[in-house]
PDB file of C-alpha atoms and ligand atoms in Angstrom:
ATOM      1  CA  MET A   1      12.732 -21.615 -23.440  1.00  0.00           C
ATOM      2  CA  ALA A   2      13.234 -18.069 -24.462  1.00  0.00           C
ATOM      3  CA  ASP A   3      12.886 -15.022 -21.597  1.00  0.00           C
ATOM      4  CA  ILE A   4       9.284 -13.784 -21.336  1.00  0.00           C
ATOM      5  CA  ILE A   5       9.263 -10.038 -22.562  1.00  0.00           C
ATOM      6  CA  LEU A   6       6.287  -8.541 -21.762  1.00  0.00           C
ATOM      7  CA  HIS A   7       5.793  -4.925 -24.366  1.00  0.00           C
ATOM      8  CA  GLN A   8       3.403  -3.237 -21.756  1.00  0.00           C
ATOM      9  CA  TYR A   9       3.316   0.679 -20.241  1.00  0.00           C
ATOM     10  CA  ALA A  10       2.906   1.213 -16.423  1.00  0.00           C
ATOM     11  CA  ARG A  11      -0.256   2.927 -16.251  1.00  0.00           C
ATOM     12  CA  SER A  12      -2.294   0.064 -18.650  1.00  0.00           C
ATOM     13  CA  PRO A  13      -4.610  -1.934 -16.290  1.00  0.00           C
ATOM     14  CA  PHE A  14      -4.856  -5.094 -18.853  1.00  0.00           C
ATOM     15  CA  SER A  15      -1.033  -5.076 -18.143  1.00  0.00           C
ATOM     16  CA  GLU A  16      -1.314  -4.819 -14.627  1.00  0.00           C
ATOM     17  CA  LYS A  17      -3.440  -8.224 -14.989  1.00  0.00           C
ATOM     18  CA  VAL A  18      -0.665  -9.880 -16.439  1.00  0.00           C
ATOM     19  CA  ARG A  19       2.193  -8.106 -14.568  1.00  0.00           C
ATOM     20  CA  ILE A  20       0.367  -9.718 -11.069  1.00  0.00           C
ATOM     21  CA  ALA A  21      -0.250 -13.263 -13.001  1.00  0.00           C
ATOM     22  CA  LEU A  22       3.496 -12.847 -13.282  1.00  0.00           C
ATOM     23  CA  GLY A  23       3.829 -12.111  -9.371  1.00  0.00           C
ATOM     24  CA  ILE A  24       1.139 -15.406  -8.843  1.00  0.00           C
ATOM     25  CA  LYS A  25       3.982 -17.369 -10.478  1.00  0.00           C
ATOM     26  CA  GLY A  26       6.799 -15.727  -8.966  1.00  0.00           C
ATOM     27  CA  ALA A  27       8.095 -15.305 -12.629  1.00  0.00           C
ATOM     28  CA  ALA A  28      11.405 -13.937 -13.723  1.00  0.00           C
ATOM     29  CA  TRP A  29      10.883 -11.497 -16.965  1.00  0.00           C
ATOM     30  CA  LYS A  30      11.764  -8.713 -19.243  1.00  0.00           C
ATOM     31  CA  ALA A  31       9.598  -5.391 -19.605  1.00  0.00           C
ATOM     32  CA  VAL A  32       9.469  -3.051 -22.947  1.00  0.00           C
ATOM     33  CA  GLU A  33       7.630   0.504 -21.916  1.00  0.00           C
ATOM     34  CA  ILE A  34       5.906   0.520 -25.052  1.00  0.00           C
ATOM     35  CA  PRO A  35       3.963   4.079 -26.001  1.00  0.00           C
ATOM     36  CA  SER A  36       0.496   4.157 -24.786  1.00  0.00           C
ATOM     37  CA  MET A  37      -0.857   5.186 -28.343  1.00  0.00           C
ATOM     38  CA  MET A  38      -0.014   5.101 -31.832  1.00  0.00           C
ATOM     39  CA  PRO A  39       2.628   5.282 -33.198  1.00  0.00           C
ATOM     40  CA  LYS A  40       4.397   2.148 -31.655  1.00  0.00           C
ATOM     41  CA  PRO A  41       7.118   1.369 -34.549  1.00  0.00           C
ATOM     42  CA  ASP A  42       9.158  -1.214 -32.382  1.00  0.00           C
ATOM     43  CA  LEU A  43       6.140  -3.068 -31.534  1.00  0.00           C
ATOM     44  CA  MET A  44       4.669  -3.220 -35.135  1.00  0.00           C
ATOM     45  CA  PRO A  45       7.371  -5.828 -36.598  1.00  0.00           C
ATOM     46  CA  LEU A  46       6.375  -8.218 -33.695  1.00  0.00           C
ATOM     47  CA  THR A  47       2.230  -7.637 -34.451  1.00  0.00           C
ATOM     48  CA  GLY A  48       1.845  -6.932 -37.666  1.00  0.00           C
ATOM     49  CA  GLY A  49      -0.431  -4.298 -36.861  1.00  0.00           C
ATOM     50  CA  TYR A  50      -2.146  -5.236 -33.698  1.00  0.00           C
ATOM     51  CA  ARG A  51      -1.598  -2.098 -31.664  1.00  0.00           C
ATOM     52  CA  LYS A  52      -3.171  -3.207 -28.101  1.00  0.00           C
ATOM     53  CA  THR A  53      -1.317  -3.678 -24.756  1.00  0.00           C
ATOM     54  CA  PRO A  54       0.124  -5.806 -23.441  1.00  0.00           C
ATOM     55  CA  VAL A  55       1.950  -8.285 -26.018  1.00  0.00           C
ATOM     56  CA  MET A  56       3.588 -10.824 -24.934  1.00  0.00           C
ATOM     57  CA  GLN A  57       7.094 -12.470 -26.768  1.00  0.00           C
ATOM     58  CA  VAL A  58       8.726 -15.324 -25.818  1.00  0.00           C
ATOM     59  CA  GLY A  59      11.670 -15.571 -28.782  1.00  0.00           C
ATOM     60  CA  ALA A  60       9.978 -15.389 -32.249  1.00  0.00           C
ATOM     61  CA  ASP A  61       6.288 -16.448 -30.509  1.00  0.00           C
ATOM     62  CA  VAL A  62       4.135 -13.447 -30.027  1.00  0.00           C
ATOM     63  CA  TYR A  63       1.102 -13.671 -27.971  1.00  0.00           C
ATOM     64  CA  CYS A  64      -2.123 -11.214 -28.413  1.00  0.00           C
ATOM     65  CA  ASP A  65      -4.539 -10.203 -25.884  1.00  0.00           C
ATOM     66  CA  THR A  66      -4.303 -11.294 -22.321  1.00  0.00           C
ATOM     67  CA  ALA A  67      -6.318 -14.314 -22.360  1.00  0.00           C
ATOM     68  CA  CYS A  68      -4.054 -15.890 -24.540  1.00  0.00           C
ATOM     69  CA  ILE A  69      -1.060 -14.621 -22.611  1.00  0.00           C
ATOM     70  CA  ILE A  70      -2.487 -16.305 -19.604  1.00  0.00           C
ATOM     71  CA  ASP A  71      -2.607 -19.546 -21.319  1.00  0.00           C
ATOM     72  CA  ALA A  72       0.394 -19.526 -22.697  1.00  0.00           C
ATOM     73  CA  LEU A  73       1.889 -18.186 -19.336  1.00  0.00           C
ATOM     74  CA  ASP A  74       0.149 -20.989 -17.453  1.00  0.00           C
ATOM     75  CA  ALA A  75       1.953 -23.421 -19.666  1.00  0.00           C
ATOM     76  CA  LEU A  76       5.235 -21.998 -20.373  1.00  0.00           C
ATOM     77  CA  VAL A  77       5.957 -20.980 -16.896  1.00  0.00           C
ATOM     78  CA  GLU A  78       6.459 -23.196 -13.563  1.00  0.00           C
ATOM     79  CA  GLY A  79       4.848 -21.764 -10.149  1.00  0.00           C
ATOM     80  CA  PRO A  80       1.257 -21.839  -9.417  1.00  0.00           C
ATOM     81  CA  SER A  81      -1.319 -22.966 -12.173  1.00  0.00           C
ATOM     82  CA  LEU A  82      -3.323 -19.512 -13.110  1.00  0.00           C
ATOM     83  CA  TYR A  83      -6.328 -22.260 -13.273  1.00  0.00           C
ATOM     84  CA  PRO A  84      -6.169 -24.153 -10.054  1.00  0.00           C
ATOM     85  CA  HIS A  85      -8.558 -27.307  -9.441  1.00  0.00           C
ATOM     86  CA  GLY A  86      -9.858 -27.440 -12.048  1.00  0.00           C
ATOM     87  CA  SER A  87     -11.159 -23.805 -12.686  1.00  0.00           C
ATOM     88  CA  ARG A  88     -10.282 -23.256 -16.246  1.00  0.00           C
ATOM     89  CA  GLY A  89     -13.381 -23.358 -17.727  1.00  0.00           C
ATOM     90  CA  ILE A  90     -15.283 -20.897 -14.826  1.00  0.00           C
ATOM     91  CA  ALA A  91     -11.935 -18.998 -14.651  1.00  0.00           C
ATOM     92  CA  LYS A  92     -11.636 -18.305 -18.639  1.00  0.00           C
ATOM     93  CA  GLY A  93     -15.377 -17.256 -18.496  1.00  0.00           C
ATOM     94  CA  LEU A  94     -15.304 -14.944 -15.920  1.00  0.00           C
ATOM     95  CA  SER A  95     -12.402 -13.389 -17.411  1.00  0.00           C
ATOM     96  CA  PHE A  96     -14.019 -12.606 -20.546  1.00  0.00           C
ATOM     97  CA  TRP A  97     -17.030 -10.981 -18.438  1.00  0.00           C
ATOM     98  CA  CYS A  98     -13.913  -8.982 -16.890  1.00  0.00           C
ATOM     99  CA  ASP A  99     -12.153  -8.106 -20.093  1.00  0.00           C
ATOM    100  CA  ARG A 100     -15.346  -6.394 -21.872  1.00  0.00           C
ATOM    101  CA  PRO A 101     -18.611  -5.396 -19.786  1.00  0.00           C
ATOM    102  CA  LEU A 102     -16.534  -4.885 -16.919  1.00  0.00           C
ATOM    103  CA  PHE A 103     -13.761  -3.051 -17.962  1.00  0.00           C
ATOM    104  CA  TRP A 104     -16.104  -1.142 -20.106  1.00  0.00           C
ATOM    105  CA  THR A 105     -18.021   0.345 -16.920  1.00  0.00           C
ATOM    106  CA  ALA A 106     -14.290   1.142 -15.345  1.00  0.00           C
ATOM    107  CA  VAL A 107     -13.032   3.174 -18.306  1.00  0.00           C
ATOM    108  CA  PRO A 108     -15.957   5.824 -18.737  1.00  0.00           C
ATOM    109  CA  LEU A 109     -15.648   6.236 -15.138  1.00  0.00           C
ATOM    110  CA  VAL A 110     -11.925   7.221 -14.925  1.00  0.00           C
ATOM    111  CA  PHE A 111     -12.016   9.460 -18.112  1.00  0.00           C
ATOM    112  CA  ALA A 112     -14.597  11.118 -16.751  1.00  0.00           C
ATOM    113  CA  GLU A 113     -12.766  11.975 -13.260  1.00  0.00           C
ATOM    114  CA  MET A 114      -9.655  12.550 -15.656  1.00  0.00           C
ATOM    115  CA  GLY A 115     -11.869  14.941 -18.050  1.00  0.00           C
ATOM    116  CA  ASP A 116      -9.518  18.179 -19.056  1.00  0.00           C
ATOM    117  CA  LYS A 117      -6.684  16.709 -18.148  1.00  0.00           C
ATOM    118  CA  LEU A 118      -6.268  13.997 -20.627  1.00  0.00           C
ATOM    119  CA  PRO A 119      -4.519  15.251 -23.710  1.00  0.00           C
ATOM    120  CA  ALA A 120      -6.335  15.648 -26.789  1.00  0.00           C
ATOM    121  CA  ALA A 121      -3.855  13.550 -28.850  1.00  0.00           C
ATOM    122  CA  PHE A 122      -4.992  10.827 -26.493  1.00  0.00           C
ATOM    123  CA  VAL A 123      -8.738  11.242 -26.400  1.00  0.00           C
ATOM    124  CA  GLU A 124      -8.135  11.241 -30.467  1.00  0.00           C
ATOM    125  CA  ASP A 125      -6.567   7.783 -30.691  1.00  0.00           C
ATOM    126  CA  ARG A 126      -8.782   6.377 -28.138  1.00  0.00           C
ATOM    127  CA  LYS A 127     -12.032   7.398 -30.030  1.00  0.00           C
ATOM    128  CA  LYS A 128     -10.567   5.679 -33.004  1.00  0.00           C
ATOM    129  CA  PHE A 129      -9.261   2.746 -30.737  1.00  0.00           C
ATOM    130  CA  SER A 130     -12.344   2.092 -29.282  1.00  0.00           C
ATOM    131  CA  GLY A 131     -15.311   3.787 -31.684  1.00  0.00           C
ATOM    132  CA  ARG A 132     -16.656   5.610 -28.616  1.00  0.00           C
ATOM    133  CA  ASP A 133     -17.560   8.875 -28.113  1.00  0.00           C
ATOM    134  CA  LEU A 134     -14.976   9.916 -25.300  1.00  0.00           C
ATOM    135  CA  ASP A 135     -15.933  13.936 -25.332  1.00  0.00           C
ATOM    136  CA  PRO A 136     -14.598  14.473 -21.516  1.00  0.00           C
ATOM    137  CA  ALA A 137     -18.312  16.635 -20.921  1.00  0.00           C
ATOM    138  CA  LYS A 138     -20.060  13.964 -21.884  1.00  0.00           C
ATOM    139  CA  LEU A 139     -18.338  11.503 -19.734  1.00  0.00           C
ATOM    140  CA  LYS A 140     -18.744  13.599 -17.069  1.00  0.00           C
ATOM    141  CA  ALA A 141     -22.366  13.792 -17.577  1.00  0.00           C
ATOM    142  CA  ALA A 142     -22.706   9.884 -17.667  1.00  0.00           C
ATOM    143  CA  GLN A 143     -20.482   9.157 -14.837  1.00  0.00           C
ATOM    144  CA  PRO A 144     -23.222   9.002 -12.298  1.00  0.00           C
ATOM    145  CA  VAL A 145     -24.903   6.206 -14.272  1.00  0.00           C
ATOM    146  CA  MET A 146     -21.690   4.789 -14.968  1.00  0.00           C
ATOM    147  CA  LEU A 147     -21.071   4.236 -11.310  1.00  0.00           C
ATOM    148  CA  ASP A 148     -23.992   2.762 -10.424  1.00  0.00           C
ATOM    149  CA  GLN A 149     -23.509  -0.006 -13.657  1.00  0.00           C
ATOM    150  CA  PHE A 150     -19.589  -0.149 -12.191  1.00  0.00           C
ATOM    151  CA  ARG A 151     -21.045  -0.851  -8.566  1.00  0.00           C
ATOM    152  CA  GLY A 152     -23.226  -3.366  -9.848  1.00  0.00           C
ATOM    153  CA  HIS A 153     -20.386  -5.263 -11.378  1.00  0.00           C
ATOM    154  CA  MET A 154     -18.655  -4.533  -7.945  1.00  0.00           C
ATOM    155  CA  ALA A 155     -21.427  -6.417  -6.079  1.00  0.00           C
ATOM    156  CA  PHE A 156     -20.898  -9.666  -7.793  1.00  0.00           C
ATOM    157  CA  LEU A 157     -17.149  -9.518  -6.959  1.00  0.00           C
ATOM    158  CA  GLU A 158     -18.343  -8.802  -3.338  1.00  0.00           C
ATOM    159  CA  SER A 159     -20.400 -12.328  -3.224  1.00  0.00           C
ATOM    160  CA  MET A 160     -18.273 -14.231  -4.755  1.00  0.00           C
ATOM    161  CA  LEU A 161     -15.706 -13.293  -2.425  1.00  0.00           C
ATOM    162  CA  GLU A 162     -17.937 -14.912   0.437  1.00  0.00           C
ATOM    163  CA  ALA A 163     -16.480 -18.279  -0.240  1.00  0.00           C
ATOM    164  CA  GLY A 164     -13.015 -17.224   0.222  1.00  0.00           C
ATOM    165  CA  PRO A 165      -9.884 -15.052  -0.131  1.00  0.00           C
ATOM    166  CA  TYR A 166      -9.985 -15.205  -3.917  1.00  0.00           C
ATOM    167  CA  LEU A 167     -12.927 -15.005  -6.403  1.00  0.00           C
ATOM    168  CA  LEU A 168     -13.213 -19.150  -6.840  1.00  0.00           C
ATOM    169  CA  GLY A 169     -12.030 -19.983  -3.377  1.00  0.00           C
ATOM    170  CA  ALA A 170      -8.500 -20.719  -1.807  1.00  0.00           C
ATOM    171  CA  ALA A 171      -6.222 -19.764  -4.578  1.00  0.00           C
ATOM    172  CA  PRO A 172      -5.871 -17.139  -6.923  1.00  0.00           C
ATOM    173  CA  SER A 173      -6.587 -17.946 -10.548  1.00  0.00           C
ATOM    174  CA  ALA A 174      -6.665 -15.811 -13.942  1.00  0.00           C
ATOM    175  CA  ALA A 175     -10.297 -14.663 -12.942  1.00  0.00           C
ATOM    176  CA  ASP A 176      -8.854 -12.817 -10.112  1.00  0.00           C
ATOM    177  CA  CYS A 177      -5.917 -11.315 -12.603  1.00  0.00           C
ATOM    178  CA  ALA A 178      -8.970 -10.427 -14.719  1.00  0.00           C
ATOM    179  CA  ALA A 179     -10.997  -8.231 -12.104  1.00  0.00           C
ATOM    180  CA  TYR A 180      -8.309  -7.027 -10.759  1.00  0.00           C
ATOM    181  CA  ASN A 181      -7.138  -5.268 -13.745  1.00  0.00           C
ATOM    182  CA  SER A 182     -10.535  -3.125 -13.655  1.00  0.00           C
ATOM    183  CA  VAL A 183     -10.338  -2.387  -9.908  1.00  0.00           C
ATOM    184  CA  TRP A 184      -6.670  -1.354  -9.890  1.00  0.00           C
ATOM    185  CA  PHE A 185      -7.787   0.911 -12.897  1.00  0.00           C
ATOM    186  CA  VAL A 186     -10.774   2.643 -10.742  1.00  0.00           C
ATOM    187  CA  ARG A 187      -8.913   2.583  -7.783  1.00  0.00           C
ATOM    188  CA  ASN A 188      -5.932   4.480  -9.354  1.00  0.00           C
ATOM    189  CA  GLY A 189      -8.429   6.646 -10.593  1.00  0.00           C
ATOM    190  CA  LEU A 190     -11.139   7.533  -8.253  1.00  0.00           C
ATOM    191  CA  GLY A 191      -9.521   6.350  -5.271  1.00  0.00           C
ATOM    192  CA  ALA A 192      -9.726   3.187  -3.233  1.00  0.00           C
ATOM    193  CA  ASP A 193     -11.877   5.195  -0.762  1.00  0.00           C
ATOM    194  CA  SER A 194     -14.144   6.379  -3.723  1.00  0.00           C
ATOM    195  CA  HIS A 195     -18.122   5.791  -3.426  1.00  0.00           C
ATOM    196  CA  ALA A 196     -17.336   2.768  -6.272  1.00  0.00           C
ATOM    197  CA  PHE A 197     -16.225   0.540  -3.422  1.00  0.00           C
ATOM    198  CA  ALA A 198     -18.260   1.737  -0.546  1.00  0.00           C
ATOM    199  CA  GLY A 199     -20.156  -1.367   1.220  1.00  0.00           C
ATOM    200  CA  PHE A 200     -17.449  -3.696  -0.049  1.00  0.00           C
ATOM    201  CA  PRO A 201     -14.989  -4.354   2.310  1.00  0.00           C
ATOM    202  CA  LYS A 202     -14.386  -7.606   1.088  1.00  0.00           C
ATOM    203  CA  ILE A 203     -12.998  -6.365  -2.137  1.00  0.00           C
ATOM    204  CA  ALA A 204     -11.132  -3.758  -0.135  1.00  0.00           C
ATOM    205  CA  ALA A 205      -9.170  -6.600   1.447  1.00  0.00           C
ATOM    206  CA  TRP A 206      -9.052  -8.831  -1.669  1.00  0.00           C
ATOM    207  CA  ALA A 207      -7.480  -5.935  -3.677  1.00  0.00           C
ATOM    208  CA  GLU A 208      -4.670  -5.798  -1.197  1.00  0.00           C
ATOM    209  CA  ARG A 209      -3.891  -9.411  -1.215  1.00  0.00           C
ATOM    210  CA  MET A 210      -3.971  -9.092  -5.207  1.00  0.00           C
ATOM    211  CA  ALA A 211      -1.149  -6.337  -5.003  1.00  0.00           C
ATOM    212  CA  ALA A 212       0.798  -8.371  -2.398  1.00  0.00           C
ATOM    213  CA  PHE A 213       1.529 -10.740  -5.200  1.00  0.00           C
ATOM    214  CA  GLY A 214       3.587  -7.985  -6.960  1.00  0.00           C
ATOM    215  CA  HIS A 215       4.998  -8.589 -10.106  1.00  0.00           C
ATOM    216  CA  GLY A 216       7.550 -10.932 -10.375  1.00  0.00           C
ATOM    217  CA  SER A 217      11.088 -10.305 -10.886  1.00  0.00           C
ATOM    218  CA  ARG A 218      10.843  -7.620 -13.900  1.00  0.00           C
ATOM    219  CA  THR A 219      14.202  -6.359 -15.830  1.00  0.00           C
ATOM    220  CA  ASP A 220      13.484  -3.579 -18.286  1.00  0.00           C
ATOM    221  CA  ILE A 221      14.914  -3.911 -21.823  1.00  0.00           C
ATOM    222  CA  GLU A 222      14.537  -1.461 -25.178  1.00  0.00           C
ATOM    223  CA  GLY A 223      11.705  -2.344 -27.466  1.00  0.00           C
ATOM    224  CA  LYS A 224      14.983  -2.769 -30.020  1.00  0.00           C
ATOM    225  CA  ASP A 225      16.554  -5.079 -27.913  1.00  0.00           C
ATOM    226  CA  ALA A 226      13.225  -7.552 -27.750  1.00  0.00           C
ATOM    227  CA  LEU A 227      13.389  -6.928 -32.084  1.00  0.00           C
ATOM    228  CA  ALA A 228      17.005  -8.293 -31.820  1.00  0.00           C
ATOM    229  CA  ILE A 229      15.676 -11.257 -29.911  1.00  0.00           C
ATOM    230  CA  ALA A 230      12.892 -12.048 -32.188  1.00  0.00           C
ATOM    231  CA  ARG A 231      15.120 -11.312 -35.228  1.00  0.00           C
ATOM    232  CA  ASP A 232      17.670 -14.103 -33.419  1.00  0.00           C
ATOM    233  CA  ALA A 233      15.453 -17.089 -32.621  1.00  0.00           C
ATOM    234  CA  GLN A 234      13.170 -19.906 -34.239  1.00  0.00           C
ATOM    235  CA  PRO A 235       9.471 -19.727 -33.254  1.00  0.00           C
ATOM    236  CA  ALA A 236       8.570 -22.758 -31.074  1.00  0.00           C
ATOM    237  CA  PRO A 237       7.494 -25.428 -33.492  1.00  0.00           C
ATOM    238  CA  MET A 238       3.605 -26.062 -34.655  1.00  0.00           C
ATOM    239  CA  ASN A 239       2.276 -28.335 -37.276  1.00  0.00           C
ATOM    240  CA  GLY A 240      -1.382 -29.856 -38.069  1.00  0.00           C
ATOM    241  CA  LEU A 241      -3.239 -27.689 -35.275  1.00  0.00           C
ATOM    242  CA  VAL A 242      -6.263 -26.372 -37.438  1.00  0.00           C
ATOM    243  CA  GLU A 243      -9.382 -28.487 -36.614  1.00  0.00           C
ATOM    244  CA  ALA A 244     -10.650 -30.729 -39.577  1.00  0.00           C
ATOM    245  CA  GLY A 245     -13.975 -29.973 -40.801  1.00  0.00           C
ATOM    246  CA  ASP A 246     -14.171 -26.216 -40.496  1.00  0.00           C
ATOM    247  CA  PRO A 247     -17.510 -25.444 -41.558  1.00  0.00           C
ATOM    248  CA  GLN A 248     -15.667 -21.978 -43.445  1.00  0.00           C
ATOM    249  CA  GLY A 249     -13.139 -24.492 -44.730  1.00  0.00           C
ATOM    250  CA  ARG A 250     -10.321 -22.820 -43.172  1.00  0.00           C
ATOM    251  CA  THR A 251      -7.053 -24.940 -43.496  1.00  0.00           C
ATOM    252  CA  THR A 252      -3.614 -25.265 -42.550  1.00  0.00           C
ATOM    253  CA  GLY A 253      -1.475 -22.822 -44.927  1.00  0.00           C
ATOM    254  CA  MET A 254      -4.707 -20.855 -45.931  1.00  0.00           C
ATOM    255  CA  ALA A 255      -3.628 -17.143 -46.003  1.00  0.00           C
ATOM    256  CA  VAL A 256      -6.170 -15.514 -43.260  1.00  0.00           C
ATOM    257  CA  VAL A 257      -6.704 -12.089 -41.987  1.00  0.00           C
ATOM    258  CA  VAL A 258      -7.226 -12.103 -37.971  1.00  0.00           C
ATOM    259  CA  ALA A 259      -8.744  -8.914 -36.007  1.00  0.00           C
ATOM    260  CA  ALA A 260     -10.457  -8.248 -32.549  1.00  0.00           C
ATOM    261  CA  ASP A 261     -13.753  -7.315 -32.629  1.00  0.00           C
ATOM    262  CA  ASP A 262     -14.541  -5.341 -30.302  1.00  0.00           C
ATOM    263  CA  SER A 263     -11.933  -2.013 -30.234  1.00  0.00           C
ATOM    264  CA  GLY A 264      -8.399  -2.020 -31.595  1.00  0.00           C
ATOM    265  CA  ARG A 265      -9.767  -4.194 -34.764  1.00  0.00           C
ATOM    266  CA  ASP A 266      -6.570  -3.867 -36.933  1.00  0.00           C
ATOM    267  CA  PRO A 267      -5.855  -6.655 -39.327  1.00  0.00           C
ATOM    268  CA  VAL A 268      -3.224  -9.156 -39.105  1.00  0.00           C
ATOM    269  CA  SER A 269      -2.405 -11.065 -42.162  1.00  0.00           C
ATOM    270  CA  GLY A 270      -0.518 -14.500 -42.105  1.00  0.00           C
ATOM    271  CA  THR A 271      -0.575 -18.339 -42.999  1.00  0.00           C
ATOM    272  CA  LEU A 272      -3.054 -20.404 -40.542  1.00  0.00           C
ATOM    273  CA  LEU A 273      -1.073 -22.669 -38.143  1.00  0.00           C
ATOM    274  CA  ARG A 274      -3.612 -23.202 -35.679  1.00  0.00           C
ATOM    275  CA  LEU A 275      -7.359 -23.217 -35.498  1.00  0.00           C
ATOM    276  CA  ASP A 276      -9.287 -24.574 -32.655  1.00  0.00           C
ATOM    277  CA  ALA A 277     -11.933 -24.033 -30.349  1.00  0.00           C
ATOM    278  CA  GLU A 278      -9.050 -22.173 -27.608  1.00  0.00           C
ATOM    279  CA  GLY A 279      -6.856 -20.454 -29.964  1.00  0.00           C
ATOM    280  CA  VAL A 280      -5.712 -19.350 -33.083  1.00  0.00           C
ATOM    281  CA  ALA A 281      -1.999 -18.958 -34.443  1.00  0.00           C
ATOM    282  CA  ILE A 282      -0.837 -17.669 -38.016  1.00  0.00           C
ATOM    283  CA  ARG A 283       3.000 -17.461 -39.136  1.00  0.00           C
ATOM    284  CA  ARG A 284       4.231 -14.180 -40.525  1.00  0.00           C
ATOM    285  CA  GLU A 285       7.342 -12.666 -42.360  1.00  0.00           C
ATOM    286  CA  ASP A 286       8.458  -9.782 -41.295  1.00  0.00           C
ATOM    287  CA  PRO A 287      11.191  -7.738 -43.348  1.00  0.00           C
ATOM    288  CA  GLN A 288      13.151  -6.723 -40.191  1.00  0.00           C
ATOM    289  CA  ILE A 289      13.115  -9.596 -37.893  1.00  0.00           C
ATOM    290  CA  GLY A 290      12.179 -12.649 -40.007  1.00  0.00           C
ATOM    291  CA  THR A 291       9.615 -15.271 -39.305  1.00  0.00           C
ATOM    292  CA  ILE A 292       7.095 -14.936 -36.246  1.00  0.00           C
ATOM    293  CA  HIS A 293       4.405 -17.103 -34.874  1.00  0.00           C
ATOM    294  CA  GLN A 294       1.608 -15.156 -33.741  1.00  0.00           C
ATOM    295  CA  HIS A 295      -1.102 -16.270 -31.338  1.00  0.00           C
ATOM    296  CA  PHE A 296      -4.486 -14.977 -30.303  1.00  0.00           C
ATOM    297  CA  PRO A 297      -7.237 -16.443 -28.164  1.00  0.00           C
ATOM    298  CA  ARG A 298     -10.489 -18.009 -30.513  1.00  0.00           C
ATOM    299  CA  THR A 299     -13.190 -15.854 -28.422  1.00  0.00           C
ATOM    300  CA  GLY A 300     -13.303 -12.191 -29.466  1.00  0.00           C
ATOM    301  CA  PHE A 301     -11.408 -12.471 -32.682  1.00  0.00           C
ATOM    302  CA  THR A 302     -12.578 -13.332 -36.197  1.00  0.00           C
ATOM    303  CA  VAL A 303     -10.432 -15.315 -39.032  1.00  0.00           C
ATOM    304  CA  THR A 304     -11.262 -14.835 -42.385  1.00  0.00           C
ATOM    305  CA  ALA A 305      -9.700 -16.028 -45.688  1.00  0.00           C
ATOM    306  CA  ALA A 306      -7.381 -13.181 -46.956  1.00  0.00           C
TER     307      ALA A 306
HETATM  308  N1  GSH B   1      -8.776  -7.547 -24.667  1.00  0.00           N
HETATM  309  C1  GSH B   1      -7.152  -7.419 -24.889  1.00  0.00           C
HETATM  310  C2  GSH B   1      -7.605  -5.576 -24.523  1.00  0.00           C
HETATM  311  C3  GSH B   1      -6.407  -4.974 -24.208  1.00  0.00           C
HETATM  312  C4  GSH B   1      -7.090  -3.545 -24.482  1.00  0.00           C
HETATM  313  O1  GSH B   1      -7.928  -2.770 -24.132  1.00  0.00           O
HETATM  314  N2  GSH B   1      -5.495  -2.690 -23.652  1.00  0.00           N
HETATM  315  C5  GSH B   1      -5.892  -1.194 -23.770  1.00  0.00           C
HETATM  316  C6  GSH B   1      -4.764  -0.839 -22.999  1.00  0.00           C
HETATM  317  S1  GSH B   1      -5.059  -1.355 -21.056  1.00  0.00           S
HETATM  318  C7  GSH B   1      -5.196  -0.798 -24.832  1.00  0.00           C
HETATM  319  O2  GSH B   1      -4.700  -1.518 -25.682  1.00  0.00           O
HETATM  320  N3  GSH B   1      -5.034   0.329 -25.193  1.00  0.00           N
HETATM  321  C8  GSH B   1      -4.503   1.201 -26.402  1.00  0.00           C
HETATM  322  C9  GSH B   1      -3.428   0.920 -26.511  1.00  0.00           C
HETATM  323  O3  GSH B   1      -2.333   1.058 -25.428  1.00  0.00           O
HETATM  324  O4  GSH B   1      -2.893   1.253 -27.785  1.00  0.00           O
HETATM  325  C10 GSH B   1      -6.558  -7.766 -23.885  1.00  0.00           C
HETATM  326  O5  GSH B   1      -7.299  -8.642 -22.959  1.00  0.00           O
HETATM  327  O6  GSH B   1      -5.293  -7.742 -24.120  1.00  0.00           O
END
């Protein structure tokens, strides 16, 4: 297998979710530090317009969204499963909650804390990205309400941790990585002793356990090097993976557009290779790097005929 390359940046909580998963696996991987806002010129040839962070590349296969990245890591990399003891369904379901409603209580809390320190260009970029009003004064005014909401979600986690050291019991899973994303973000932004975590000792101890997994064995490379690796590689073969009898009539080889249905909805055009309940894959031809197979999760993405 070609090397795992994660296109990420240090302060990105969704990147931390994957870095910790790489730590649990004890994996060796390469990191490309990408910009935290547009433009991202060395990423676009790989993603055809998808701009979110992180993105994982394995040769000429590109994995978008951490749900898809975690699935691929679990399938491709040796080491402890991220879905231990038959926990795939519950781990993925919990991750979906963490990635959306939980994360969207964490973001305004942290942005409100940073207030005027957030560069104007970054705020503009994130307004466009999320479709939300990120006016610093409004965020500050809403912070107490968001804190209540965040603590409500933390109470779910605290109670899950009564049954064992990790959310699903004895072993860490994809769900722990997903929940750690927002906890890490808020601990960094507001401090581990913030009221956000007051009265949740199990979360504090669990967060230390999660941090202790580390990030595996990381080597940094440049975006240009990652593009050369994609150009010189062939995507892994995949055939006939579009479910028969699709009610929308989508079939293998059809020209489609794939887009996230929440934030960062930039459409990606390609030829349909896979469409089933768990995932979507398309083939794209890029003038700079040639043929790419690009993978997405099914939940949270729309797939429409071009
Ligand atoms: N559902 C996505 C969410 C990713 C996400 O929202 N990432 C943030 C950074 S942590 C982002 O893309 N921000 C805009 C950017 O980096 O351009 C996933 O699981 O990968």
